[in-house]
Tab-separated table of N, CA and C and ligand atoms in Angstrom:
chain	number	residue	atom	x	y	z
G	1	MET	N	154.209	15.829	248.202
G	1	MET	CA	154.841	14.929	249.008
G	1	MET	C	154.411	14.014	248.743
G	2	GLU	N	154.902	12.912	248.456
G	2	GLU	CA	154.046	11.644	248.296
G	2	GLU	C	154.352	11.071	250.198
G	3	ASN	N	152.626	10.564	250.032
G	3	ASN	CA	152.036	10.107	250.873
G	3	ASN	C	151.639	10.429	251.441
G	4	CYS	N	151.351	12.007	250.840
G	4	CYS	CA	150.533	13.080	252.134
G	4	CYS	C	149.259	13.555	251.436
G	5	VAL	N	148.244	12.377	252.224
G	5	VAL	CA	146.600	12.210	251.809
G	5	VAL	C	146.159	13.870	251.242
G	6	PHE	N	146.953	15.070	251.775
G	6	PHE	CA	146.633	16.284	251.553
G	6	PHE	C	146.612	16.987	250.720
G	7	CYS	N	148.029	16.858	250.058
G	7	CYS	CA	149.452	17.087	249.410
G	7	CYS	C	148.183	15.463	247.731
G	8	LYS	N	147.558	15.006	247.902
G	8	LYS	CA	146.632	13.331	247.353
G	8	LYS	C	145.653	14.570	247.064
G	9	ILE	N	145.035	15.340	247.611
G	9	ILE	CA	143.525	15.724	247.502
G	9	ILE	C	144.059	16.939	246.966
G	10	ILE	N	145.019	18.069	247.183
G	10	ILE	CA	145.730	19.148	246.931
G	10	ILE	C	145.938	18.874	244.821
G	11	LYS	N	145.953	17.691	244.515
G	11	LYS	CA	145.776	17.520	243.802
G	11	LYS	C	145.217	16.435	242.528
G	12	LYS	N	143.594	16.740	243.227
G	12	LYS	CA	142.837	15.489	243.262
G	12	LYS	C	143.096	14.207	243.032
G	13	GLU	N	143.992	13.628	243.098
G	13	GLU	CA	144.083	12.742	242.810
G	13	GLU	C	143.304	11.176	243.946
G	14	ILE	N	143.267	11.667	245.121
G	14	ILE	CA	141.478	11.943	245.985
G	14	ILE	C	140.633	12.859	246.046
G	15	SER	N	139.480	12.208	245.821
G	15	SER	CA	138.735	13.647	246.137
G	15	SER	C	137.918	14.434	247.221
G	16	SER	N	137.232	15.608	246.564
G	16	SER	CA	136.903	16.056	248.603
G	16	SER	C	136.477	17.450	248.036
G	17	SER	N	134.930	18.028	248.933
G	17	SER	CA	134.544	18.862	248.379
G	17	SER	C	134.937	20.302	248.920
G	18	ILE	N	135.645	20.823	247.256
G	18	ILE	CA	136.638	21.213	247.586
G	18	ILE	C	135.560	22.966	247.395
G	19	VAL	N	136.127	23.686	248.193
G	19	VAL	CA	135.331	24.926	248.456
G	19	VAL	C	135.480	26.253	247.611
G	20	TYR	N	137.285	25.954	247.613
G	20	TYR	CA	137.791	27.319	247.350
G	20	TYR	C	139.094	26.613	247.431
G	21	GLU	N	139.533	27.976	245.591
G	21	GLU	CA	141.112	26.732	245.233
G	21	GLU	C	141.600	28.649	244.726
G	22	ASP	N	142.824	28.795	244.959
G	22	ASP	CA	143.510	29.897	244.050
G	22	ASP	C	145.158	29.119	243.595
G	23	GLU	N	146.038	30.562	243.617
G	23	GLU	CA	147.317	30.001	243.290
G	23	GLU	C	148.011	28.711	244.186
G	24	LYS	N	147.810	29.674	245.614
G	24	LYS	CA	148.890	28.875	246.326
G	24	LYS	C	147.851	28.525	247.666
G	25	THR	N	146.593	27.909	247.995
G	25	THR	CA	146.454	27.931	248.865
G	25	THR	C	144.623	27.457	248.341
G	26	PHE	N	144.209	26.416	249.167
G	26	PHE	CA	143.006	24.934	248.907
G	26	PHE	C	142.406	24.966	250.064
G	27	ALA	N	141.083	24.870	249.080
G	27	ALA	CA	140.060	24.935	250.349
G	27	ALA	C	138.912	23.737	250.950
G	28	PHE	N	139.019	22.205	251.530
G	28	PHE	CA	138.037	21.698	251.249
G	28	PHE	C	136.818	21.169	252.766
G	29	LEU	N	136.652	21.034	252.256
G	29	LEU	CA	135.152	19.984	253.512
G	29	LEU	C	135.968	18.981	254.506
G	30	ASP	N	136.557	19.245	255.751
G	30	ASP	CA	136.358	18.219	256.393
G	30	ASP	C	135.671	16.665	256.579
G	31	ILE	N	136.446	15.617	256.273
G	31	ILE	CA	135.148	14.570	256.035
G	31	ILE	C	134.396	13.881	257.572
G	32	SER	N	134.708	13.908	258.423
G	32	SER	CA	134.982	14.347	260.086
G	32	SER	C	134.215	15.652	260.702
G	33	PRO	N	133.016	15.980	260.047
G	33	PRO	CA	133.140	17.728	261.345
G	33	PRO	C	132.645	18.078	262.085
G	34	ALA	N	133.150	18.209	262.724
G	34	ALA	CA	133.025	19.452	265.121
G	34	ALA	C	131.404	19.425	264.081
G	35	SER	N	131.422	20.169	263.402
G	35	SER	CA	129.568	21.225	263.312
G	35	SER	C	129.268	20.577	261.735
G	36	LEU	N	127.545	19.666	261.901
G	36	LEU	CA	126.531	19.332	260.903
G	36	LEU	C	125.978	20.616	260.355
G	37	GLU	N	126.483	21.086	260.960
G	37	GLU	CA	124.532	22.568	260.499
G	37	GLU	C	126.330	23.079	259.673
G	38	GLY	N	127.515	23.490	260.624
G	38	GLY	CA	128.088	24.693	259.162
G	38	GLY	C	129.037	24.067	258.611
G	39	GLY	N	129.576	22.584	258.724
G	39	GLY	CA	130.240	22.110	258.482
G	39	GLY	C	131.982	22.048	259.106
G	40	HIS	N	132.638	21.555	258.174
G	40	HIS	CA	134.149	22.265	258.690
G	40	HIS	C	135.272	22.156	258.450
G	41	THR	N	135.460	23.961	258.105
G	41	THR	CA	136.165	24.079	256.313
G	41	THR	C	138.234	23.839	256.926
G	42	LEU	N	138.557	22.822	256.221
G	42	LEU	CA	140.241	22.663	255.971
G	42	LEU	C	140.491	23.547	254.526
G	43	VAL	N	141.476	24.525	255.431
G	43	VAL	CA	142.174	26.150	254.864
G	43	VAL	C	143.598	25.332	254.137
G	44	MET	N	144.298	24.805	253.854
G	44	MET	CA	145.732	24.626	253.613
G	44	MET	C	146.763	25.264	252.057
G	45	PRO	N	148.063	25.614	252.874
G	45	PRO	CA	148.941	25.878	251.377
G	45	PRO	C	148.832	24.826	250.911
G	46	LYS	N	149.249	25.616	249.287
G	46	LYS	CA	149.169	24.212	248.177
G	46	LYS	C	150.578	23.570	248.560
G	47	ASN	N	151.564	23.777	248.800
G	47	ASN	CA	153.117	23.580	249.065
G	47	ASN	C	152.931	22.786	249.895
G	48	HIS	N	153.495	21.587	250.690
G	48	HIS	CA	153.648	20.768	251.582
G	48	HIS	C	154.645	21.051	252.841
G	49	TYR	N	153.819	21.621	253.637
G	49	TYR	CA	154.948	21.786	254.926
G	49	TYR	C	154.439	21.069	256.004
G	50	LYS	N	155.147	21.207	256.901
G	50	LYS	CA	154.677	19.629	259.100
G	50	LYS	C	153.775	21.248	259.672
G	51	PHE	N	155.068	21.581	259.675
G	51	PHE	CA	154.185	23.138	260.909
G	51	PHE	C	154.225	24.038	259.994
G	52	VAL	N	153.863	25.239	261.217
G	52	VAL	CA	153.225	26.479	260.786
G	52	VAL	C	154.357	27.194	260.479
G	53	SER	N	154.913	27.212	261.055
G	53	SER	CA	156.699	27.515	261.130
G	53	SER	C	157.572	27.609	260.062
G	54	GLU	N	156.988	26.644	259.177
G	54	GLU	CA	158.003	26.090	258.260
G	54	GLU	C	157.317	26.789	256.870
G	55	MET	N	156.184	27.592	256.880
G	55	MET	CA	156.196	28.146	255.666
G	55	MET	C	156.158	29.491	254.904
G	56	SER	N	156.615	29.457	253.308
G	56	SER	CA	157.855	30.890	253.187
G	56	SER	C	157.087	31.709	253.478
G	57	ASP	N	157.312	32.996	253.519
G	57	ASP	CA	157.128	33.964	253.712
G	57	ASP	C	155.360	34.327	252.434
G	58	GLU	N	155.617	33.884	251.295
G	58	GLU	CA	155.270	34.523	250.974
G	58	GLU	C	153.710	32.740	250.668
G	59	ASP	N	153.744	31.843	251.171
G	59	ASP	CA	152.707	31.678	251.498
G	59	ASP	C	151.744	31.333	252.798
G	60	SER	N	152.698	32.391	253.447
G	60	SER	CA	151.384	32.316	254.913
G	60	SER	C	151.151	33.771	254.444
G	61	LYS	N	151.394	34.688	253.787
G	61	LYS	CA	150.552	35.155	253.309
G	61	LYS	C	149.719	35.624	252.268
G	62	ALA	N	149.788	34.371	251.332
G	62	ALA	CA	148.008	33.954	251.253
G	62	ALA	C	147.352	33.321	251.936
G	63	ILE	N	148.474	32.398	253.198
G	63	ILE	CA	146.987	31.569	253.451
G	63	ILE	C	146.678	32.859	254.210
G	64	ALA	N	147.103	33.566	255.126
G	64	ALA	CA	146.543	34.924	256.027
G	64	ALA	C	145.127	35.625	255.650
G	65	LEU	N	145.261	34.955	253.853
G	65	LEU	CA	143.909	36.158	252.787
G	65	LEU	C	142.813	35.600	252.464
G	66	THR	N	143.296	33.941	252.837
G	66	THR	CA	142.534	32.591	252.372
G	66	THR	C	141.494	32.925	253.212
G	67	ILE	N	142.280	32.649	254.324
G	67	ILE	CA	141.686	32.496	255.989
G	67	ILE	C	140.594	33.308	256.102
G	68	LYS	N	140.492	34.901	255.730
G	68	LYS	CA	140.371	35.953	256.007
G	68	LYS	C	138.390	36.209	255.132
G	69	LYS	N	139.017	35.770	253.951
G	69	LYS	CA	137.673	35.442	252.845
G	69	LYS	C	137.113	34.276	252.907
G	70	LEU	N	137.183	33.368	253.586
G	70	LEU	CA	136.739	32.015	254.467
G	70	LEU	C	135.765	32.218	255.186
G	71	SER	N	135.847	33.327	256.569
G	71	SER	CA	135.848	33.531	257.818
G	71	SER	C	134.753	34.355	257.675
G	72	LYS	N	134.807	35.325	256.338
G	72	LYS	CA	134.158	36.130	255.817
G	72	LYS	C	132.755	35.663	255.757
G	73	ALA	N	133.020	34.747	255.100
G	73	ALA	CA	131.881	34.111	254.546
G	73	ALA	C	130.951	32.904	255.441
G	74	LEU	N	131.782	32.326	256.057
G	74	LEU	CA	131.245	31.555	257.900
G	74	LEU	C	130.917	31.810	258.961
G	75	LEU	N	131.409	33.643	258.098
G	75	LEU	CA	130.820	34.201	259.676
G	75	LEU	C	129.693	34.868	259.731
G	76	LYS	N	129.560	34.354	258.247
G	76	LYS	CA	127.518	34.946	257.778
G	76	LYS	C	126.748	33.402	257.685
G	77	PHE	N	127.441	32.753	257.104
G	77	PHE	CA	127.114	31.406	257.798
G	77	PHE	C	126.805	30.674	259.018
G	78	GLY	N	127.251	30.924	260.622
G	78	GLY	CA	126.977	30.405	260.999
G	78	GLY	C	127.020	32.492	262.821
G	79	GLU	N	127.146	32.217	263.016
G	79	GLU	CA	126.947	33.381	264.189
G	79	GLU	C	128.557	33.547	265.611
G	80	GLY	N	129.435	32.474	264.557
G	80	GLY	CA	130.994	32.183	265.361
G	80	GLY	C	131.625	31.441	264.923
G	81	MET	N	132.952	31.612	264.951
G	81	MET	CA	133.769	30.257	264.165
G	81	MET	C	134.624	30.525	265.101
G	82	ASN	N	135.698	28.670	265.132
G	82	ASN	CA	137.228	29.369	266.180
G	82	ASN	C	138.052	28.618	264.325
G	83	ILE	N	138.845	29.073	265.118
G	83	ILE	CA	139.639	28.672	264.082
G	83	ILE	C	140.958	28.174	264.574
G	84	ILE	N	140.847	26.934	264.437
G	84	ILE	CA	142.662	25.901	265.051
G	84	ILE	C	143.812	25.359	264.231
G	85	GLN	N	144.595	25.290	264.534
G	85	GLN	CA	145.677	25.134	263.724
G	85	GLN	C	146.944	23.977	264.513
G	86	ASN	N	146.928	22.626	264.373
G	86	ASN	CA	147.832	21.896	265.552
G	86	ASN	C	149.099	21.594	264.907
G	87	ASN	N	149.793	21.459	265.757
G	87	ASN	CA	151.422	21.168	265.144
G	87	ASN	C	151.804	20.100	266.129
G	88	ASN	N	151.999	18.973	265.381
G	88	ASN	CA	152.558	17.972	266.073
G	88	ASN	C	152.171	17.201	266.821
G	89	LYS	N	151.737	15.994	266.281
G	89	LYS	CA	150.708	14.418	267.359
G	89	LYS	C	150.926	15.128	268.981
G	90	ILE	N	151.486	15.853	269.711
G	90	ILE	CA	150.958	16.162	271.201
G	90	ILE	C	150.096	17.248	270.564
G	91	ALA	N	150.044	17.826	269.812
G	91	ALA	CA	148.924	18.934	269.786
G	91	ALA	C	147.479	18.599	269.280
G	92	GLY	N	147.792	17.676	268.134
G	92	GLY	CA	146.625	16.551	267.948
G	92	GLY	C	146.614	16.485	266.761
G	93	GLN	N	147.704	17.173	265.765
G	93	GLN	CA	147.807	16.889	264.786
G	93	GLN	C	148.137	15.483	264.082
G	94	TYR	N	146.955	15.310	262.891
G	94	TYR	CA	147.500	13.456	262.561
G	94	TYR	C	147.315	14.129	261.169
G	95	VAL	N	147.470	14.936	260.761
G	95	VAL	CA	148.004	14.803	259.019
G	95	VAL	C	148.966	15.927	259.049
G	96	PRO	N	150.284	15.218	258.475
G	96	PRO	CA	151.321	16.353	258.680
G	96	PRO	C	151.523	17.241	257.132
G	97	HIS	N	150.447	17.716	256.862
G	97	HIS	CA	150.726	18.833	256.296
G	97	HIS	C	149.528	19.372	256.614
G	98	VAL	N	150.594	21.169	257.111
G	98	VAL	CA	149.689	22.218	257.927
G	98	VAL	C	148.295	23.224	257.347
G	99	HIS	N	147.432	22.608	257.802
G	99	HIS	CA	145.449	22.548	258.163
G	99	HIS	C	145.550	24.097	258.716
G	100	PHE	N	144.777	24.606	258.732
G	100	PHE	CA	143.661	25.419	259.388
G	100	PHE	C	142.285	24.813	259.330
G	101	HIS	N	141.650	23.958	260.591
G	101	HIS	CA	139.859	24.163	260.744
G	101	HIS	C	139.651	25.377	261.596
G	102	LEU	N	138.105	25.885	260.368
G	102	LEU	CA	137.556	27.072	260.326
G	102	LEU	C	135.882	25.691	260.660
G	103	ILE	N	135.919	26.368	261.924
G	103	ILE	CA	134.760	25.172	262.554
G	103	ILE	C	132.852	26.602	262.697
G	104	PRO	N	132.167	26.617	261.680
G	104	PRO	CA	131.379	27.938	262.754
G	104	PRO	C	131.058	27.951	263.240
G	105	ARG	N	129.774	28.575	264.555
G	105	ARG	CA	129.276	27.996	265.809
G	105	ARG	C	128.142	28.332	265.193
G	106	PHE	N	126.883	27.662	266.624
G	106	PHE	CA	125.354	28.019	266.249
G	106	PHE	C	125.603	27.613	267.888
G	107	LYS	N	123.852	28.814	267.917
G	107	LYS	CA	123.953	28.309	269.382
G	107	LYS	C	123.333	27.102	270.189
G	108	GLY	N	123.905	26.483	270.827
G	108	GLY	CA	123.635	25.189	271.405
G	108	GLY	C	124.570	24.188	270.242
G	109	ASP	N	125.300	24.695	270.033
G	109	ASP	CA	126.514	23.449	268.872
G	109	ASP	C	126.093	22.364	269.188
G	110	GLY	N	126.579	22.382	271.137
G	110	GLY	CA	127.349	21.677	272.013
G	110	GLY	C	128.821	21.667	271.533
G	111	ILE	N	129.553	22.297	270.822
G	111	ILE	CA	130.948	21.960	270.702
G	111	ILE	C	131.856	22.720	271.787
G	112	THR	N	133.210	22.171	272.458
G	112	THR	CA	133.213	22.752	273.675
G	112	THR	C	135.312	23.246	273.408
G	113	ILE	N	135.102	24.171	272.092
G	113	ILE	CA	136.533	23.220	271.668
G	113	ILE	C	137.517	24.588	272.733
G	114	GLU	N	136.629	25.738	272.638
G	114	GLU	CA	137.271	26.770	273.784
G	114	GLU	C	137.802	26.374	274.576
G	115	LYS	N	136.301	25.579	274.617
G	115	LYS	CA	136.331	25.729	277.239
G	115	LYS	C	138.109	24.795	277.075
G	116	TRP	N	138.730	24.628	277.244
G	116	TRP	CA	140.348	24.674	278.300
G	116	TRP	C	140.122	24.306	279.680
G	117	SER	N	140.363	23.127	279.774
G	117	SER	CA	140.645	24.218	281.375
G	117	SER	C	142.093	24.761	282.031
G	118	SER	N	141.502	26.220	282.750
G	118	SER	CA	142.749	27.544	282.804
G	118	SER	C	143.532	27.525	284.217
G	119	HIS	N	144.400	27.760	284.553
G	119	HIS	CA	145.002	27.413	285.853
G	119	HIS	C	145.706	28.893	285.362
G	120	LYS	N	145.693	29.041	286.542
G	120	LYS	CA	146.216	30.436	287.394
G	120	LYS	C	147.757	30.470	287.586
G	121	TYR	N	148.353	31.538	286.996
G	121	TYR	CA	150.113	31.404	287.935
G	121	TYR	C	150.670	31.410	289.015
G	122	LYS	N	151.025	30.328	289.046
G	122	LYS	CA	150.928	31.477	291.094
G	122	LYS	C	151.695	32.576	291.168
G	123	ASP	N	152.381	32.739	290.470
G	123	ASP	CA	152.719	34.617	290.614
G	123	ASP	C	153.545	35.385	289.854
G	124	ASN	N	153.391	36.624	290.025
G	124	ASN	CA	153.968	37.422	288.867
G	124	ASN	C	155.467	37.025	288.317
G	125	ARG	N	156.284	36.658	289.053
G	125	ARG	CA	157.739	36.158	288.929
G	125	ARG	C	157.289	34.700	287.290
G	126	ALA	N	156.302	33.578	288.041
G	126	ALA	CA	155.699	32.736	287.162
G	126	ALA	C	155.797	33.050	285.298
G	127	MET	N	154.934	34.104	285.716
G	127	MET	CA	154.393	34.386	284.263
G	127	MET	C	155.401	35.237	283.847
G	128	GLU	N	156.044	35.755	284.641
G	128	GLU	CA	156.993	36.598	284.012
G	128	GLU	C	158.624	36.200	282.613
G	129	GLU	N	158.888	35.344	284.154
G	129	GLU	CA	159.101	33.983	283.433
G	129	GLU	C	159.280	33.290	281.960
G	130	ILE	N	157.952	32.606	281.826
G	130	ILE	CA	158.059	32.436	280.694
G	130	ILE	C	157.732	33.367	279.092
G	131	ALA	N	157.163	34.119	279.760
G	131	ALA	CA	157.333	36.034	278.460
G	131	ALA	C	158.624	36.544	278.228
G	132	ASN	N	159.966	36.120	278.941
G	132	ASN	CA	161.711	35.869	278.843
G	132	ASN	C	161.430	34.789	278.776
G	133	LYS	N	160.767	33.841	278.139
G	133	LYS	CA	161.359	32.303	277.576
G	133	LYS	C	161.079	32.587	276.161
G	134	ILE	N	159.871	33.196	275.848
G	134	ILE	CA	159.119	33.532	274.419
G	134	ILE	C	159.765	34.975	273.479
G	135	LYS	N	160.572	35.927	274.738
G	135	LYS	CA	161.156	36.508	273.759
G	135	LYS	C	162.100	36.137	273.388
G	136	SER	N	163.029	35.082	274.275
G	136	SER	CA	164.773	35.215	273.838
G	136	SER	C	164.194	33.934	272.929
G	137	LEU	N	163.287	33.618	273.027
G	137	LEU	CA	163.355	32.935	271.560
G	137	LEU	C	162.779	33.194	270.518
G	138	LEU	N	162.160	34.431	269.979
G	138	LEU	CA	161.533	35.116	269.005
G	138	LEU	C	163.256	35.773	268.416
G	139	LYS	N	164.123	35.533	268.914
G	139	LYS	CA	165.496	36.203	268.732
G	139	LYS	C	166.781	35.067	268.070
G	140	ASP	N	166.412	33.689	268.209
G	140	ASP	CA	167.355	32.516	267.807
G	140	ASP	C	166.837	32.858	265.748
M	201	AMP	P1	145.016	17.327	262.371
M	201	AMP	O1	144.155	15.722	263.575
M	201	AMP	O2	144.632	18.481	262.846
M	201	AMP	O3	145.995	16.861	261.681
M	201	AMP	O4	142.893	17.219	261.362
M	201	AMP	C1	143.781	16.836	260.090
M	201	AMP	C2	141.351	16.963	259.535
M	201	AMP	O5	141.856	16.126	258.494
M	201	AMP	C3	140.454	15.686	260.577
M	201	AMP	O6	139.555	16.653	260.923
M	201	AMP	C4	140.374	14.473	259.684
M	201	AMP	O7	138.300	14.755	260.342
M	201	AMP	C5	140.648	15.305	257.910
M	201	AMP	N1	140.887	14.205	256.988
M	201	AMP	C6	141.791	13.289	257.516
M	201	AMP	N2	141.332	12.452	255.713
M	201	AMP	C7	139.791	13.351	255.120
M	201	AMP	C8	139.807	13.031	253.895
M	201	AMP	N3	140.374	12.351	253.029
M	201	AMP	N4	139.042	14.500	253.719
M	201	AMP	C9	138.910	15.529	254.325
M	201	AMP	N5	139.412	15.448	255.484
M	201	AMP	C10	140.428	14.325	255.844
M	202	ZN	ZN1	151.204	17.867	251.608
């Protein structure tokens, strides 16, 4: 897609630190890493989609395998790893080409990605209502 920074990186019109590439997927280092020690790898399909829900089954399978491959390496590099994927601005997506953030974790790294403030459902009914809503949307 024209004007997409990640499409330009994939086509090598913009330089990047490539860590993996195959027919359908591409991975390079995020220019502003969450972790200085372990870097921060971005994994994406070569085809342009905005959201994870738009990806073809073929590209979905390919990205899952590339994430697994890179996870094996990154879990040898760090002591743990977070995988994050943002969809739409409200969820923190700034680049509209679907991508997964792979962030190796080290003791005392100060990264707080996993520490969202959690809530308690009012009661079981409130929790069931959400489960039912999701189940009904799965049928669409
Ligand atoms: P997101 O907020 O999920 O859309 O993530 C976009 C990520 O892309 C951010 O972490 C940016 O630091 C990263 N980014 C943007 N432009 C580049 C670039 N030219 N090379 C490498 N990473 C980039
Ligand atoms: Zn793109």
